[in-house]
Amino acid sequence: MTLKLYNTMGRELQDFVPITPGKAGFYGCGPTVYNYAHIGNLRAYVFQDILYKTLEFLGYETTHVMNITDIGHLTGDQDSGKDKMLETAKEKGKTVLEIADFYTKAFFKDTERLNIKRPTVVCKATDHIQDMIELIKRIEANGHTYMAGGNLYFDISTFPDYGKLALLNLDDLKAGARIDIDENKRNPYDFVLWFTKSKFENQALVWDSPWGRGYPGWHIECSAMSMKYLGEEIDIHTGGIDHIPIHHTNEIAQSEGATGHKWVHYWLHNEFLVINKGKMSKSQGNFLTLQSLIDKGYDPLDYRYFLLGAHYRSQIMFSWEAMDSAKNTRKSLEKTVKKLLSQIPEGQEDSINADKELTSPEVKKAMESFSAALAADLSTPKALASMWSLVKTEGVPVSEILSGILVMDKILGIGLEEMIFDKTGSNSGIPAEEIGEIEQLVQERQAAKKSKDFQRADEIRNLLKDKGIILEDKPTGTTWKKI
Ligand code: AMP
Ligand code: ZN
């Protein structure tokens, strides 16, 4: 089945053709860890999760890379405003690294509660300063930079394709449409690659560089880290739509300015979650966290269900009524599945299996419509509809329905897989010797990942998959289940 994705570059649906057949690599802009993620941010990560799992479901061996921004992100995306990390550190009387560590942990706690699979690679900006410096050197060698007022800037006049992603009008660019207060810039759209003259007193983290002691601009981290882990040409890059005009536009200028060739093949952007017709932000007093939903009695997966009810490219309006409706619908889905589970005779739990060959035409039809929905630019509303039609199918073996649900929920992640595993007893009944072997391989894979030997890590994952063992990477470690 051909996967079609809406490419912001070109503004059209395109067939996904990976650079390396059978493999897919994608980079998703990760969180700036100066605060808790708000539920709008979390929409971006549920979207990345659906993309990741869909690529794997469609048979691509997928590498998902996500950055953690712990340096350089100002309150204004265009080198303006205050340093987000520094501000929080000052406010809380902690160091920047303590703040980063605290909110990174909080972020992964949230993503875990939302059944978001941990990316293959999670990389922190502060661990990659040297990679950024090396990349900036290449950009400089290609004549795209200038020094002014102690900072190194990217000169967009040297990159004629600058506005191609955001469809920026070059005449507007010349007229200086964006208001900018940095008088060092030759063009208001120029941006900082390396700050040496910090505008903030007591800048917490600084490094030596060919341009002086200082710290990187925000955008360079994504170019440097994506290239490090995915190569100089990558399949897919994601982020929220707010990143199109500045962050991703600047990432392209830097990356292609350094390599001299095309960088990203497919640009995917999620629309915003809005509340009271406005952007979710702390200053507007409409900043909701996942914890605040839990405190009101919702399960995190109710929120996931709510998000999946809309296509990722549609704006969603948050409301408590809509949350109630998602909660009730998910509850009734769970009830239906529970009823089906109760029809499986004792001792026959093995008949529910995600790898089972499905024979019933009705079940096969639901599975095909599910795959087609996801392949059509990740249509989760249609995929949910296929799940509903499957649970309501009558006159077919219940084990086939439940096996189909198991496959679907591996992607949708709305809590049904866990319910089914509870019933089937997951890993019970596996001989101790086999458990020992599995545990040993899981540990070997952890070590391979730690030493960045992703090839060996993938080999082990596939080896275990062939034995029916599915791994799940969580912040607390890797868990496994036999299915
Ligand atoms: P940040 O931590 O600010 O860099 O944002 C993390 C991700 O959340 C980015 O991909 C943003 O584009 C995305 N994002 C921010 N606000 C929203 C929102 N209200 N709805 C959906 N995505 C958002
Ligand atoms: Zn980014």
Coordinates of C-alpha atoms and ligand atoms in Angstrom, one line a residue:
M1 CA 0.0 0.0 0.0
T2 CA 1.4 3.4 -1.0
L3 CA 1.7 5.9 1.8
K4 CA 0.7 9.3 0.8
L5 CA 1.8 12.3 2.8
Y6 CA 1.0 16.0 2.5
N7 CA 4.2 17.7 1.9
T8 CA 4.3 21.4 3.0
M9 CA 7.0 21.8 0.5
G10 CA 4.8 21.9 -2.6
R11 CA 1.5 22.0 -0.7
E12 CA 0.3 18.6 -2.1
L13 CA -0.2 15.0 -1.3
Q14 CA 2.7 13.0 -2.5
D15 CA 3.6 9.3 -2.6
F16 CA 6.2 8.5 0.0
V17 CA 9.3 7.2 -1.6
P18 CA 12.1 6.6 0.9
I19 CA 15.7 7.4 0.1
T20 CA 16.7 3.8 1.0
P21 CA 14.1 1.2 0.0
G22 CA 12.5 -0.4 3.0
K23 CA 13.8 2.2 5.5
A24 CA 12.5 5.5 6.7
G25 CA 14.1 8.2 8.8
F26 CA 12.4 11.2 10.4
Y27 CA 13.3 14.0 12.6
G28 CA 10.7 15.7 14.7
C29 CA 11.4 19.0 16.5
G30 CA 11.3 18.2 20.2
P31 CA 10.4 20.2 23.3
T32 CA 12.2 23.2 24.8
V33 CA 12.5 22.0 28.4
Y34 CA 11.9 25.2 30.3
N35 CA 8.4 24.3 31.5
Y36 CA 5.9 21.5 31.4
A37 CA 4.6 20.7 27.9
H38 CA 1.1 22.1 27.4
I39 CA -1.5 19.9 25.8
G40 CA -1.0 21.8 22.5
N41 CA 2.6 20.8 22.4
L42 CA 1.6 17.2 23.2
R43 CA -0.5 17.2 20.0
A44 CA 2.7 17.5 18.0
Y45 CA 4.1 14.4 19.7
V46 CA 1.0 12.3 19.4
F47 CA 1.2 13.2 15.7
Q48 CA 4.9 12.1 15.5
D49 CA 3.9 8.9 17.3
I50 CA 1.2 8.1 14.7
L51 CA 3.7 8.8 11.9
Y52 CA 6.4 6.6 13.5
K53 CA 4.0 3.7 14.1
T54 CA 2.4 3.9 10.7
L55 CA 5.7 3.8 9.0
E56 CA 6.6 0.7 10.9
F57 CA 3.2 -0.8 10.3
L58 CA 3.6 -0.3 6.6
G59 CA 6.9 -2.2 6.8
Y60 CA 9.5 0.5 6.9
E61 CA 12.4 0.0 9.3
T62 CA 12.1 3.4 10.9
T63 CA 14.5 5.7 12.8
H64 CA 12.8 8.5 14.7
V65 CA 15.1 11.2 16.0
M66 CA 13.9 13.8 18.5
N67 CA 15.9 16.7 20.0
I68 CA 15.7 18.2 23.4
T69 CA 16.3 21.9 23.3
D70 CA 18.1 22.9 26.4
I71 CA 20.0 25.9 25.1
G72 CA 19.4 28.9 22.8
H73 CA 15.6 29.1 22.4
L74 CA 14.5 32.7 23.0
T75 CA 11.0 33.7 23.7
G76 CA 10.8 35.2 20.2
D77 CA 11.7 32.6 17.5
Q78 CA 13.7 35.2 15.6
D79 CA 16.6 35.9 17.9
S80 CA 14.4 38.3 20.0
G81 CA 13.1 38.3 23.5
K82 CA 14.6 36.4 26.5
D83 CA 16.3 33.1 26.9
K84 CA 13.6 30.7 27.9
M85 CA 15.8 28.3 29.9
L86 CA 17.6 31.1 31.7
E87 CA 14.4 32.9 32.6
T88 CA 13.0 29.8 34.3
A89 CA 16.3 29.0 36.0
K90 CA 16.3 32.5 37.5
E91 CA 12.7 32.4 38.5
K92 CA 13.2 29.0 40.3
G93 CA 16.6 29.6 41.7
K94 CA 18.1 26.6 39.9
T95 CA 20.7 26.0 37.3
V96 CA 19.8 25.8 33.7
L97 CA 20.8 22.1 33.6
E98 CA 18.7 21.3 36.6
I99 CA 15.7 22.9 34.9
A100 CA 16.4 21.0 31.7
D101 CA 16.7 17.7 33.5
F102 CA 13.5 18.3 35.5
Y103 CA 11.3 19.2 32.5
T104 CA 12.8 16.5 30.3
K105 CA 11.8 13.9 32.8
A106 CA 8.3 15.5 33.1
F107 CA 8.0 15.5 29.3
F108 CA 8.8 11.8 29.0
K109 CA 6.4 11.0 31.8
D110 CA 3.7 12.8 29.8
T111 CA 4.5 11.1 26.6
E112 CA 4.6 7.7 28.3
R113 CA 1.2 8.3 29.8
L114 CA -0.1 9.1 26.3
N115 CA 1.3 5.8 24.9
I116 CA 3.8 7.7 22.8
K117 CA 6.7 5.4 21.8
R118 CA 10.1 6.7 22.8
P119 CA 11.9 7.8 19.6
T120 CA 14.9 5.7 18.4
V121 CA 17.2 8.6 19.2
V122 CA 16.7 11.4 21.8
C123 CA 19.4 14.0 21.6
K124 CA 20.1 17.0 23.7
A125 CA 21.4 20.2 22.2
T126 CA 24.0 20.7 24.9
D127 CA 25.6 17.3 24.0
H128 CA 26.1 18.3 20.4
I129 CA 27.7 21.7 20.5
Q130 CA 30.8 20.5 18.6
D131 CA 28.6 19.1 15.8
M132 CA 26.9 22.5 15.5
I133 CA 30.3 24.2 15.4
E134 CA 31.5 21.9 12.6
L135 CA 28.3 22.6 10.6
I136 CA 28.6 26.3 11.1
K137 CA 32.2 26.1 9.8
R138 CA 30.9 24.5 6.6
I139 CA 28.2 27.2 6.2
E140 CA 30.8 29.9 6.7
A141 CA 33.2 28.2 4.2
N142 CA 30.4 28.4 1.6
G143 CA 30.1 32.1 2.1
H144 CA 26.7 32.3 3.8
T145 CA 27.7 34.2 7.0
Y146 CA 28.9 37.5 8.4
M147 CA 30.0 38.7 11.8
A148 CA 28.3 41.8 13.3
G149 CA 28.2 43.1 16.8
G150 CA 30.0 40.0 18.0
N151 CA 27.6 37.5 16.6
L152 CA 27.8 35.3 13.5
Y153 CA 24.7 35.6 11.3
F154 CA 23.4 33.7 8.3
D155 CA 23.1 36.0 5.4
I156 CA 19.9 35.0 3.6
S157 CA 20.8 37.1 0.5
T158 CA 23.3 34.3 -0.3
F159 CA 20.5 31.7 -0.3
P160 CA 18.0 32.6 -3.1
D161 CA 15.6 29.7 -2.1
Y162 CA 15.2 31.2 1.4
G163 CA 11.4 31.5 1.4
K164 CA 10.5 28.3 -0.4
L165 CA 8.9 26.4 2.5
A166 CA 6.8 29.2 3.9
L167 CA 6.1 30.7 0.4
L168 CA 7.5 34.0 1.6
N169 CA 7.3 36.8 -0.8
L170 CA 10.8 38.0 -1.6
D171 CA 9.6 41.6 -2.2
D172 CA 8.2 41.6 1.3
L173 CA 11.6 40.4 2.5
K174 CA 13.3 43.3 0.9
A175 CA 10.8 45.7 2.4
G176 CA 11.7 44.3 5.8
A177 CA 8.2 43.2 6.6
R178 CA 9.2 41.6 9.8
I179 CA 9.8 43.9 12.6
D180 CA 13.1 43.2 14.2
I181 CA 15.1 45.1 16.7
D182 CA 18.5 43.6 16.0
E183 CA 20.3 46.4 14.2
N184 CA 23.3 44.1 13.4
K185 CA 21.3 42.3 10.8
R186 CA 21.7 43.3 7.2
N187 CA 18.3 41.8 6.5
P188 CA 15.6 41.4 9.1
Y189 CA 15.3 37.7 8.1
D190 CA 19.0 37.0 8.8
F191 CA 19.4 34.9 11.9
V192 CA 22.1 34.1 14.4
L193 CA 24.2 30.9 14.1
W194 CA 26.5 31.7 17.0
F195 CA 26.2 34.3 19.7
T196 CA 29.4 35.5 21.3
K197 CA 28.1 38.8 22.6
S198 CA 25.3 37.6 24.8
K199 CA 22.6 40.1 25.4
F200 CA 21.9 38.3 28.6
E201 CA 24.0 38.9 31.7
N202 CA 25.3 35.8 33.3
Q203 CA 24.6 33.6 30.3
A204 CA 24.7 30.3 32.0
L205 CA 26.3 28.0 29.4
V206 CA 29.0 29.1 27.0
W207 CA 31.5 27.2 24.8
D208 CA 34.7 28.1 22.9
S209 CA 34.3 28.3 19.1
P210 CA 36.2 29.8 16.1
W211 CA 34.0 32.9 16.5
G212 CA 34.7 33.4 20.2
R213 CA 33.2 32.0 23.5
G214 CA 29.5 31.9 23.3
Y215 CA 26.5 29.7 22.4
P216 CA 24.6 28.5 19.4
G217 CA 21.5 30.1 17.9
W218 CA 18.3 27.9 18.3
H219 CA 17.9 26.7 14.7
I220 CA 21.3 25.1 14.2
E221 CA 20.8 22.3 16.7
C222 CA 18.1 20.7 14.5
S223 CA 20.3 20.8 11.3
A224 CA 23.3 19.4 13.1
M225 CA 21.6 16.6 15.1
S226 CA 19.3 15.5 12.3
M227 CA 22.4 15.1 10.0
K228 CA 24.4 13.3 12.6
Y229 CA 21.8 10.6 13.2
L230 CA 20.0 10.5 9.8
G231 CA 22.6 11.6 7.3
E232 CA 22.8 14.7 5.1
E233 CA 19.6 13.9 3.2
I234 CA 16.6 12.8 5.2
D235 CA 13.2 11.4 4.4
I236 CA 10.8 13.3 6.7
H237 CA 10.9 16.3 9.1
T238 CA 8.0 17.3 11.3
G239 CA 6.9 20.1 13.6
G240 CA 3.9 22.3 14.4
I241 CA 2.8 24.8 11.7
D242 CA 4.3 27.7 13.7
H243 CA 7.7 26.4 12.7
I244 CA 7.1 26.8 9.0
P245 CA 8.0 30.5 8.5
I246 CA 11.0 30.8 10.8
H247 CA 12.5 27.7 12.5
H248 CA 12.1 25.3 9.5
T249 CA 12.8 28.0 7.0
N250 CA 16.1 28.7 8.8
E251 CA 16.9 25.0 9.2
I252 CA 16.7 24.6 5.4
A253 CA 18.9 27.6 4.7
Q254 CA 21.6 26.3 7.1
S255 CA 21.5 22.7 6.1
E256 CA 21.4 23.2 2.3
G257 CA 23.8 26.2 2.7
A258 CA 26.3 23.7 4.3
T259 CA 25.8 20.7 2.0
G260 CA 24.9 22.4 -1.3
H261 CA 22.1 19.9 -1.9
K262 CA 18.5 19.1 -1.0
W263 CA 18.1 18.2 2.6
V264 CA 14.5 17.0 3.6
H265 CA 12.2 15.2 1.2
Y266 CA 8.9 15.5 3.0
W267 CA 7.9 18.3 5.4
L268 CA 5.0 17.4 7.6
H269 CA 3.3 19.9 9.9
N270 CA 0.6 19.5 12.5
E271 CA -2.1 22.1 13.0
F272 CA -2.6 23.8 16.3
L273 CA -4.8 22.8 19.2
V274 CA -6.6 26.1 20.1
I275 CA -8.5 27.1 23.1
N276 CA -11.0 30.0 23.3
K277 CA -10.0 30.8 19.7
G278 CA -6.5 31.6 20.8
K279 CA -3.1 30.1 20.9
M280 CA -2.3 28.1 24.1
S281 CA 0.2 30.1 26.1
K282 CA 1.1 30.8 29.7
S283 CA 0.7 34.5 29.3
Q284 CA -2.9 34.2 28.1
G285 CA -3.8 32.1 31.1
N286 CA -5.0 29.1 29.0
F287 CA -2.1 26.8 29.6
L288 CA -3.3 23.3 30.3
T289 CA -1.0 20.4 31.1
L290 CA -1.7 16.7 30.9
Q291 CA -1.7 16.6 34.7
S292 CA -4.4 19.2 34.8
L293 CA -6.6 16.9 32.7
I294 CA -5.8 14.0 35.0
D295 CA -6.7 16.1 38.0
K296 CA -10.1 16.7 36.5
G297 CA -10.7 13.0 36.2
Y298 CA -9.7 12.2 32.6
D299 CA -7.4 9.4 31.6
P300 CA -4.5 10.6 29.4
L301 CA -5.7 8.3 26.8
D302 CA -9.0 10.1 26.7
Y303 CA -7.0 13.1 25.5
R304 CA -5.2 10.9 22.9
Y305 CA -8.6 9.7 21.7
F306 CA -9.8 13.3 21.4
L307 CA -6.8 14.2 19.3
L308 CA -7.1 11.2 17.0
G309 CA -10.7 12.2 16.3
A310 CA -9.3 15.0 14.1
H311 CA -6.9 14.8 11.2
Y312 CA -3.5 16.2 12.2
R313 CA -3.8 19.0 9.6
S314 CA -7.0 20.3 11.0
Q315 CA -7.1 22.8 13.8
I316 CA -8.8 21.4 16.9
M317 CA -10.7 23.5 19.4
F318 CA -10.2 22.2 22.9
S319 CA -13.3 22.1 25.2
W320 CA -14.3 20.2 28.3
E321 CA -17.5 19.0 26.4
A322 CA -15.3 17.5 23.7
M323 CA -13.1 15.9 26.3
D324 CA -16.2 14.4 28.0
S325 CA -17.4 13.1 24.7
A326 CA -13.9 11.5 24.0
K327 CA -14.0 9.9 27.4
N328 CA -17.4 8.4 27.0
T329 CA -16.7 7.1 23.6
R330 CA -13.5 5.5 24.7
K331 CA -15.3 4.0 27.7
S332 CA -17.9 2.5 25.4
L333 CA -15.2 1.1 23.1
E334 CA -13.5 -0.5 26.1
K335 CA -16.8 -2.0 27.2
T336 CA -17.5 -3.5 23.8
V337 CA -14.0 -5.0 23.7
K338 CA -14.4 -6.4 27.3
K339 CA -17.6 -8.1 26.2
L340 CA -15.8 -9.7 23.2
L341 CA -13.0 -10.8 25.5
S342 CA -15.4 -12.5 27.8
Q343 CA -16.5 -14.6 24.9
I344 CA -13.1 -16.2 24.6
P345 CA -13.2 -19.5 26.4
E346 CA -10.7 -20.1 29.2
G347 CA -7.4 -21.5 27.9
Q348 CA -8.0 -20.2 24.4
E349 CA -6.4 -16.8 24.9
D350 CA -3.6 -17.7 22.5
S351 CA -6.2 -17.4 19.7
I352 CA -5.8 -13.6 20.0
N353 CA -2.6 -12.8 18.3
A354 CA -1.5 -9.8 16.3
D355 CA 0.4 -12.0 13.8
K356 CA -2.6 -14.3 13.3
E357 CA -3.7 -14.8 9.7
L358 CA -7.1 -13.3 9.4
T359 CA -9.6 -15.3 7.3
S360 CA -12.9 -13.7 7.8
P361 CA -13.8 -11.4 4.8
E362 CA -15.5 -8.9 7.1
V363 CA -12.5 -8.6 9.4
K364 CA -10.1 -8.4 6.4
K365 CA -12.2 -5.6 5.0
A366 CA -12.0 -3.6 8.2
M367 CA -8.2 -4.2 8.4
E368 CA -7.8 -3.0 4.8
S369 CA -9.9 0.1 5.4
F370 CA -7.8 0.8 8.5
S371 CA -4.5 0.5 6.5
A372 CA -5.9 2.6 3.7
A373 CA -6.9 5.3 6.2
L374 CA -3.4 5.6 7.7
A375 CA -1.8 5.4 4.3
A376 CA -4.0 8.4 3.2
D377 CA -1.9 11.0 5.0
L378 CA -2.4 9.4 8.4
S379 CA -6.2 9.8 8.6
T380 CA -6.8 8.8 12.3
P381 CA -10.5 9.7 12.2
K382 CA -11.0 7.1 9.4
A383 CA -8.8 4.6 11.2
L384 CA -10.9 5.0 14.3
A385 CA -14.0 4.5 12.3
S386 CA -12.5 1.2 10.9
M387 CA -11.9 0.1 14.5
W388 CA -15.4 0.8 15.4
S389 CA -16.8 -1.1 12.4
L390 CA -14.5 -4.0 13.4
V391 CA -15.7 -4.2 17.0
K392 CA -19.3 -4.2 15.8
T393 CA -18.8 -6.9 13.2
E394 CA -21.2 -9.9 13.9
G395 CA -21.1 -13.5 12.9
V396 CA -17.3 -13.8 12.7
P397 CA -14.9 -15.5 15.2
V398 CA -14.4 -13.2 18.1
S399 CA -10.7 -14.1 18.2
E400 CA -10.3 -12.7 14.7
I401 CA -11.9 -9.4 15.8
L402 CA -9.7 -9.1 18.8
S403 CA -6.6 -10.0 16.9
G404 CA -7.5 -7.2 14.5
I405 CA -8.1 -4.8 17.4
L406 CA -4.6 -5.7 18.7
V407 CA -3.0 -4.7 15.4
M408 CA -5.0 -1.5 15.3
D409 CA -4.3 -0.4 18.8
K410 CA -0.6 -0.9 18.4
I411 CA -0.9 2.3 16.3
L412 CA -3.8 4.1 17.8
G413 CA -2.7 3.4 21.3
I414 CA -6.0 4.1 23.1
G415 CA -5.5 1.4 25.8
L416 CA -7.2 -1.6 24.2
E417 CA -3.9 -3.5 23.7
E418 CA -3.3 -3.4 27.5
M419 CA -6.8 -4.7 28.2
I420 CA -6.2 -7.6 25.8
F421 CA -2.8 -8.3 27.3
D422 CA -4.3 -8.4 30.8
K423 CA -6.7 -11.1 29.6
T424 CA -4.1 -13.1 27.8
G425 CA -1.7 -12.9 30.7
S426 CA 1.0 -11.5 28.5
N427 CA 4.3 -13.3 29.3
S428 CA 2.9 -16.0 31.5
G429 CA 3.6 -19.5 30.4
I430 CA 6.9 -18.8 28.8
P431 CA 9.6 -21.2 30.0
A432 CA 12.2 -19.6 32.4
E433 CA 15.0 -20.5 30.0
E434 CA 13.4 -18.7 27.2
I435 CA 12.8 -15.7 29.4
G436 CA 16.5 -15.6 30.3
E437 CA 17.5 -15.6 26.6
I438 CA 15.0 -12.8 25.8
E439 CA 16.2 -10.7 28.8
Q440 CA 19.8 -11.1 27.7
L441 CA 19.0 -9.9 24.2
V442 CA 17.0 -7.0 25.5
Q443 CA 20.0 -6.0 27.6
E444 CA 22.4 -6.4 24.7
R445 CA 20.2 -4.1 22.6
Q446 CA 20.2 -1.5 25.4
A447 CA 24.0 -1.6 25.4
A448 CA 24.1 -1.3 21.6
K449 CA 21.8 1.7 21.6
K450 CA 23.9 3.3 24.3
S451 CA 27.0 3.0 22.2
K452 CA 25.0 4.2 19.2
D453 CA 25.3 0.9 17.4
F454 CA 21.8 1.2 16.0
Q455 CA 22.4 -1.5 13.4
R456 CA 23.0 -4.1 16.1
A457 CA 20.1 -2.7 18.1
D458 CA 17.7 -3.0 15.1
E459 CA 19.0 -6.6 14.4
I460 CA 18.2 -7.6 17.9
R461 CA 14.7 -6.0 17.7
N462 CA 14.0 -7.9 14.5
L463 CA 15.4 -11.2 15.9
L464 CA 13.0 -10.9 18.8
K465 CA 10.2 -9.9 16.6
D466 CA 10.6 -13.1 14.6
K467 CA 10.2 -14.9 17.9
G468 CA 6.9 -13.0 18.6
I469 CA 8.5 -10.7 21.1
I470 CA 7.6 -7.0 20.9
L471 CA 9.8 -4.5 22.6
E472 CA 8.6 -1.2 24.0
D473 CA 11.1 1.5 24.9
K474 CA 10.1 3.5 27.9
P475 CA 12.0 6.2 29.9
T476 CA 12.4 3.7 32.6
G477 CA 13.8 1.0 30.3
T478 CA 12.7 -1.5 27.7
T479 CA 9.8 -3.8 28.4
W480 CA 8.8 -6.8 26.2
K481 CA 5.7 -8.9 25.6
K482 CA 5.1 -12.1 23.8
I483 CA 2.2 -12.0 21.4
Ligands
AMP1 P1 8.2 24.1 21.7 O1 8.5 23.3 23.0 O2 7.7 25.4 22.0 O3 9.4 24.1 20.8 O4 7.0 23.3 21.0 C1 7.0 22.0 20.8 C2 6.2 21.5 19.6 O5 4.8 21.9 19.9 C3 6.5 22.3 18.3 O6 6.5 21.3 17.3 C4 5.4 23.3 18.1 O7 5.2 23.6 16.8 C5 4.2 22.5 18.8 N1 3.1 23.3 19.2 C6 3.2 24.4 20.0 N2 2.0 24.9 20.4 C7 1.1 24.0 19.8 C8 -0.4 24.0 19.8 N3 -1.2 24.8 20.4 N4 -0.9 22.9 19.1 C9 -0.2 22.0 18.4 N5 1.2 22.0 18.4 C10 1.8 23.0 19.1
ZN2 ZN 13.7 22.0 15.1

